[in-house]
Structures are given as C-alpha cells and as structure tokens.
PDB file of C-alpha atoms in Angstrom:
ATOM      1  CA  UNK A   1      41.592 143.743  39.705  1.00 42.00           C
ATOM      2  CA  UNK A   2      43.495 140.441  40.447  1.00 40.00           C
ATOM      3  CA  UNK A   3      44.699 139.899  36.554  1.00 36.00           C
ATOM      4  CA  UNK A   4      45.598 143.386  36.497  1.00 35.00           C
ATOM      5  CA  UNK A   5      48.121 143.053  39.147  1.00 38.00           C
ATOM      6  CA  UNK A   6      49.286 139.828  37.868  1.00 36.00           C
ATOM      7  CA  UNK A   7      49.667 141.048  34.413  1.00 38.00           C
ATOM      8  CA  UNK A   8      51.695 143.900  36.329  1.00 36.00           C
ATOM      9  CA  UNK A   9      54.025 141.695  38.047  1.00 40.00           C
ATOM     10  CA  UNK A  10      54.754 139.264  34.884  1.00 39.00           C
ATOM     11  CA  UNK A  11      55.412 142.683  32.812  1.00 43.00           C
ATOM     12  CA  UNK A  12      57.787 144.259  35.247  1.00 42.00           C
ATOM     13  CA  UNK A  13      59.897 141.056  35.650  1.00 44.00           C
ATOM     14  CA  UNK A  14      60.151 140.555  32.178  1.00 43.00           C
ATOM     15  CA  UNK A  15      61.329 143.740  31.368  1.00 45.00           C
ATOM     16  CA  UNK A  16      65.069 144.542  31.604  1.00 48.00           C
ATOM     17  CA  UNK A  17      66.824 143.102  28.302  1.00 55.00           C
ATOM     18  CA  UNK A  18      68.922 139.811  28.612  1.00 66.00           C
ATOM     19  CA  UNK A  19      69.221 137.475  31.491  1.00 81.00           C
ATOM     20  CA  UNK A  20      71.652 137.752  34.324  1.00 82.00           C
ATOM     21  CA  UNK A  21      74.495 135.472  34.493  1.00 90.00           C
ATOM     22  CA  UNK A  22      75.555 133.172  37.522  1.00 91.00           C
ATOM     23  CA  UNK A  23      78.540 135.559  37.706  1.00 93.00           C
ATOM     24  CA  UNK A  24      76.835 138.758  37.542  1.00 93.00           C
ATOM     25  CA  UNK A  25      74.160 137.541  40.141  1.00 93.00           C
ATOM     26  CA  UNK A  26      76.920 136.690  42.648  1.00 93.00           C
ATOM     27  CA  UNK A  27      78.564 140.608  42.200  1.00 94.00           C
ATOM     28  CA  UNK A  28      75.155 142.550  42.212  1.00 94.00           C
ATOM     29  CA  UNK A  29      73.370 143.835  45.144  1.00 88.00           C
ATOM     30  CA  UNK A  30      75.818 143.744  47.482  1.00 93.00           C
ATOM     31  CA  UNK A  31      78.528 145.985  49.135  1.00 94.00           C
ATOM     32  CA  UNK A  32      81.828 144.836  48.257  1.00 96.00           C
ATOM     33  CA  UNK A  33      83.657 146.999  50.907  1.00 94.00           C
ATOM     34  CA  UNK A  34      87.534 147.972  50.068  1.00 92.00           C
ATOM     35  CA  UNK A  35      89.947 145.902  52.396  1.00 90.00           C
ATOM     36  CA  UNK A  36      92.585 148.365  52.571  1.00 84.00           C
ATOM     37  CA  UNK A  37      95.218 146.346  54.944  1.00 81.00           C
ATOM     38  CA  UNK A  38      94.802 143.368  52.990  1.00 84.00           C
ATOM     39  CA  UNK A  39      95.665 145.504  49.535  1.00 82.00           C
ATOM     40  CA  UNK A  40      98.272 147.052  50.994  1.00 79.00           C
ATOM     41  CA  UNK A  41      99.642 143.663  52.410  1.00 78.00           C
ATOM     42  CA  UNK A  42      99.342 142.280  48.297  1.00 80.00           C
ATOM     43  CA  UNK A  43     101.106 145.456  47.623  1.00 74.00           C
ATOM     44  CA  UNK A  44     104.359 144.684  49.555  1.00 69.00           C
ATOM     45  CA  UNK A  45     104.591 141.056  48.227  1.00 70.00           C
ATOM     46  CA  UNK A  46     104.431 142.303  44.930  1.00 66.00           C
ATOM     47  CA  UNK A  47     107.278 145.011  45.496  1.00 63.00           C
ATOM     48  CA  UNK A  48     108.963 142.132  47.142  1.00 59.00           C
ATOM     49  CA  UNK A  49     108.814 139.991  44.904  1.00 60.00           C
ATOM     50  CA  UNK A  50     109.178 142.469  41.987  1.00 62.00           C
ATOM     51  CA  UNK A  51     112.505 144.117  43.601  1.00 64.00           C
ATOM     52  CA  UNK A  52     114.026 141.423  45.301  1.00 65.00           C
ATOM     53  CA  UNK A  53     114.559 143.751  47.945  1.00 64.00           C
ATOM     54  CA  UNK A  54     113.346 141.620  51.354  1.00 64.00           C
ATOM     55  CA  UNK A  55     112.193 144.060  53.391  1.00 61.00           C
ATOM     56  CA  UNK A  56     110.076 146.391  50.743  1.00 58.00           C
ATOM     57  CA  UNK A  57     106.846 145.276  52.434  1.00 56.00           C
ATOM     58  CA  UNK A  58     107.352 147.571  54.783  1.00 56.00           C
ATOM     59  CA  UNK A  59     106.831 150.356  52.950  1.00 55.00           C
ATOM     60  CA  UNK A  60     103.365 149.625  52.818  1.00 58.00           C
ATOM     61  CA  UNK A  61     103.235 148.641  56.215  1.00 63.00           C
ATOM     62  CA  UNK A  62     101.666 151.885  57.628  1.00 60.00           C
ATOM     63  CA  UNK A  63     101.332 152.492  61.243  1.00 66.00           C
ATOM     64  CA  UNK A  64      99.394 154.909  63.819  1.00 70.00           C
ATOM     65  CA  UNK A  65      97.878 158.437  62.596  1.00 68.00           C
ATOM     66  CA  UNK A  66      99.482 157.745  59.073  1.00 65.00           C
ATOM     67  CA  UNK A  67      97.585 154.532  58.777  1.00 65.00           C
ATOM     68  CA  UNK A  68      94.223 155.979  59.641  1.00 65.00           C
ATOM     69  CA  UNK A  69      94.214 158.952  57.496  1.00 62.00           C
ATOM     70  CA  UNK A  70      95.564 155.992  54.794  1.00 62.00           C
ATOM     71  CA  UNK A  71      92.500 153.872  55.599  1.00 59.00           C
ATOM     72  CA  UNK A  72      90.313 156.805  55.911  1.00 62.00           C
ATOM     73  CA  UNK A  73      91.400 157.793  52.487  1.00 63.00           C
ATOM     74  CA  UNK A  74      91.714 154.621  50.328  1.00 68.00           C
ATOM     75  CA  UNK A  75      88.132 153.655  52.218  1.00 82.00           C
ATOM     76  CA  UNK A  76      85.094 152.690  49.556  1.00 87.00           C
ATOM     77  CA  UNK A  77      82.490 150.384  48.628  1.00 91.00           C
ATOM     78  CA  UNK A  78      81.515 149.165  45.155  1.00 95.00           C
ATOM     79  CA  UNK A  79      78.006 148.058  44.250  1.00 95.00           C
ATOM     80  CA  UNK A  80      76.909 146.367  40.862  1.00 95.00           C
ATOM     81  CA  UNK A  81      73.354 146.640  40.121  1.00 95.00           C
ATOM     82  CA  UNK A  82      70.812 146.697  36.972  1.00 94.00           C
ATOM     83  CA  UNK A  83      69.829 150.278  36.645  1.00 92.00           C
ATOM     84  CA  UNK A  84      66.548 151.489  36.342  1.00 92.00           C
ATOM     85  CA  UNK A  85      66.869 151.509  32.378  1.00 90.00           C
ATOM     86  CA  UNK A  86      67.548 147.634  32.966  1.00 91.00           C
ATOM     87  CA  UNK A  87      71.388 147.692  31.779  1.00 94.00           C
ATOM     88  CA  UNK A  88      73.865 146.778  34.592  1.00 96.00           C
ATOM     89  CA  UNK A  89      75.869 149.851  36.676  1.00 96.00           C
ATOM     90  CA  UNK A  90      78.506 150.405  39.161  1.00 96.00           C
ATOM     91  CA  UNK A  91      78.503 152.452  42.176  1.00 95.00           C
ATOM     92  CA  UNK A  92      81.552 153.824  44.278  1.00 93.00           C
ATOM     93  CA  UNK A  93      81.191 155.396  47.422  1.00 92.00           C
ATOM     94  CA  UNK A  94      83.398 157.120  49.481  1.00 90.00           C
ATOM     95  CA  UNK A  95      83.080 158.341  53.036  1.00 80.00           C
ATOM     96  CA  UNK A  96      79.992 157.965  55.437  1.00 76.00           C
ATOM     97  CA  UNK A  97      76.959 159.530  55.555  1.00 77.00           C
ATOM     98  CA  UNK A  98      76.152 163.563  55.172  1.00 82.00           C
ATOM     99  CA  UNK A  99      79.885 163.642  53.872  1.00 80.00           C
ATOM    100  CA  UNK A 100      80.020 160.301  51.341  1.00 83.00           C
ATOM    101  CA  UNK A 101      80.613 161.125  47.677  1.00 89.00           C
ATOM    102  CA  UNK A 102      78.913 158.601  44.834  1.00 91.00           C
ATOM    103  CA  UNK A 103      80.212 157.674  41.513  1.00 91.00           C
ATOM    104  CA  UNK A 104      78.498 156.208  39.071  1.00 93.00           C
ATOM    105  CA  UNK A 105      78.716 153.998  36.102  1.00 94.00           C
ATOM    106  CA  UNK A 106      77.732 151.392  33.256  1.00 95.00           C
ATOM    107  CA  UNK A 107      79.372 147.891  33.829  1.00 95.00           C
ATOM    108  CA  UNK A 108      79.905 145.593  31.103  1.00 95.00           C
ATOM    109  CA  UNK A 109      81.597 142.327  30.527  1.00 96.00           C
ATOM    110  CA  UNK A 110      85.071 142.623  28.076  1.00 94.00           C
ATOM    111  CA  UNK A 111      84.866 138.420  27.313  1.00 93.00           C
ATOM    112  CA  UNK A 112      82.322 135.929  27.121  1.00 91.00           C
ATOM    113  CA  UNK A 113      83.712 133.994  29.685  1.00 91.00           C
ATOM    114  CA  UNK A 114      83.067 137.012  32.429  1.00 94.00           C
ATOM    115  CA  UNK A 115      86.606 136.668  33.528  1.00 94.00           C
ATOM    116  CA  UNK A 116      87.100 140.743  32.912  1.00 96.00           C
ATOM    117  CA  UNK A 117      84.777 143.124  33.826  1.00 95.00           C
ATOM    118  CA  UNK A 118      84.620 147.117  32.440  1.00 96.00           C
ATOM    119  CA  UNK A 119      83.404 149.675  34.701  1.00 95.00           C
ATOM    120  CA  UNK A 120      82.858 152.534  32.220  1.00 94.00           C
ATOM    121  CA  UNK A 121      83.573 156.136  33.477  1.00 91.00           C
ATOM    122  CA  UNK A 122      85.320 154.736  36.434  1.00 89.00           C
ATOM    123  CA  UNK A 123      88.427 156.486  36.180  1.00 84.00           C
ATOM    124  CA  UNK A 124      86.673 160.043  36.088  1.00 76.00           C
ATOM    125  CA  UNK A 125      86.945 162.049  32.950  1.00 77.00           C
ATOM    126  CA  UNK A 126      84.778 159.207  30.984  1.00 76.00           C
ATOM    127  CA  UNK A 127      88.001 157.105  31.150  1.00 89.00           C
ATOM    128  CA  UNK A 128      87.577 153.443  31.548  1.00 93.00           C
ATOM    129  CA  UNK A 129      88.586 150.693  33.955  1.00 94.00           C
ATOM    130  CA  UNK A 130      89.235 146.973  33.150  1.00 95.00           C
ATOM    131  CA  UNK A 131      89.729 144.444  35.964  1.00 96.00           C
ATOM    132  CA  UNK A 132      90.291 141.094  35.486  1.00 96.00           C
ATOM    133  CA  UNK A 133      88.637 138.545  38.568  1.00 96.00           C
ATOM    134  CA  UNK A 134      90.724 136.928  40.383  1.00 95.00           C
ATOM    135  CA  UNK A 135      88.689 135.350  43.228  1.00 95.00           C
ATOM    136  CA  UNK A 136      85.102 136.191  43.484  1.00 95.00           C
ATOM    137  CA  UNK A 137      83.406 134.438  46.624  1.00 94.00           C
ATOM    138  CA  UNK A 138      80.218 134.844  48.476  1.00 92.00           C
ATOM    139  CA  UNK A 139      82.114 136.896  50.844  1.00 95.00           C
ATOM    140  CA  UNK A 140      85.462 137.819  48.697  1.00 96.00           C
ATOM    141  CA  UNK A 141      86.191 140.158  45.717  1.00 96.00           C
ATOM    142  CA  UNK A 142      89.525 140.033  44.221  1.00 96.00           C
ATOM    143  CA  UNK A 143      90.510 142.547  40.965  1.00 95.00           C
ATOM    144  CA  UNK A 144      93.405 142.616  39.261  1.00 94.00           C
ATOM    145  CA  UNK A 145      93.464 146.124  37.423  1.00 90.00           C
ATOM    146  CA  UNK A 146      95.627 146.518  34.144  1.00 88.00           C
ATOM    147  CA  UNK A 147      99.151 146.692  35.662  1.00 84.00           C
ATOM    148  CA  UNK A 148      98.303 143.548  37.799  1.00 85.00           C
ATOM    149  CA  UNK A 149      97.778 145.347  41.042  1.00 87.00           C
ATOM    150  CA  UNK A 150      95.168 143.620  43.144  1.00 92.00           C
ATOM    151  CA  UNK A 151      92.712 145.425  44.974  1.00 92.00           C
ATOM    152  CA  UNK A 152      90.646 143.482  47.587  1.00 93.00           C
ATOM    153  CA  UNK A 153      86.998 143.892  48.712  1.00 95.00           C
ATOM    154  CA  UNK A 154      85.012 142.358  51.439  1.00 95.00           C
ATOM    155  CA  UNK A 155      81.035 141.608  51.375  1.00 94.00           C
ATOM    156  CA  UNK A 156      79.269 143.315  53.765  1.00 84.00           C
TER     157      UNK A 156
END
C-alpha cells in the first residue's frame, strides 16, 4: 500500500508538462489586487508628461462618491495558476461574494526572456491582451499594456 501511495504522489507531481520558471512561480498562486489609486496617479503623470499641462493629473484625481464608484468599478483581482490540464492559466475576478464574476483564460509568455505575457481571451470575445512586466516583486506587479498605460497590482 505504501508503494502505491508513493507511486501516486510521484506520478501526480511529474505530470503537467514543462517546468515552471522562477518568474512564473513568482506570479503564480497569488491574488494580485488592482490598485486603482496608484494606477490613476500614474495615468495623471503620463497625461502631464505627454500634454505638458501642469495640472492635467487633477483629471484623474477623483474625490468623494465619484472616487468610491470609480474604485468599485475598476476593482478586480488577477491570478495566474496551473490549470487541471497542466497549462498556465489566468483568472480575473470582479466584485465579491455572490455578486462576483470571473473570467478565465490561458496564459503564455510572448518572449523567451519572459518580459511580456499574453493573457488569451482577456479582452473578451477571444481578444488577447499583451502586457509588458515593468515590475515584479513579492508584493507588487506593474504591467504595461499595448499603449504603455500602467496597471498596478499589490499582492494579497
């Protein structure tokens, strides 16, 4: 019986395809929570820089109920994990509890250096999203989309 259990454990751990890189492991099995405040601040800086208008970042500086509504609508978590079939996958969750909605798809690296990731089906209707990883630490993930806009996530 012990031999069977050992064989089962070895078989389960050896299945699942290729080895996972250190960078992928750093992304995986964590809840990356979108930081709407930090992302808006970065968008404001980009507006200032690209337009030359000194107070353009005030447009992204929301206050009061508008800020609460904006944060609620933008709030989501992103998770990278290994699917039951052994493929890398992603999941984006919006909302909490019974009112939450989840979108899932597969994940792949665009380049061998693992600087750009592709989330297949991320933009709905089968449209993929490519993100360049600007920062990846144990507690922070900063992604740049195709137009250079930042998405800032913190680990929870």
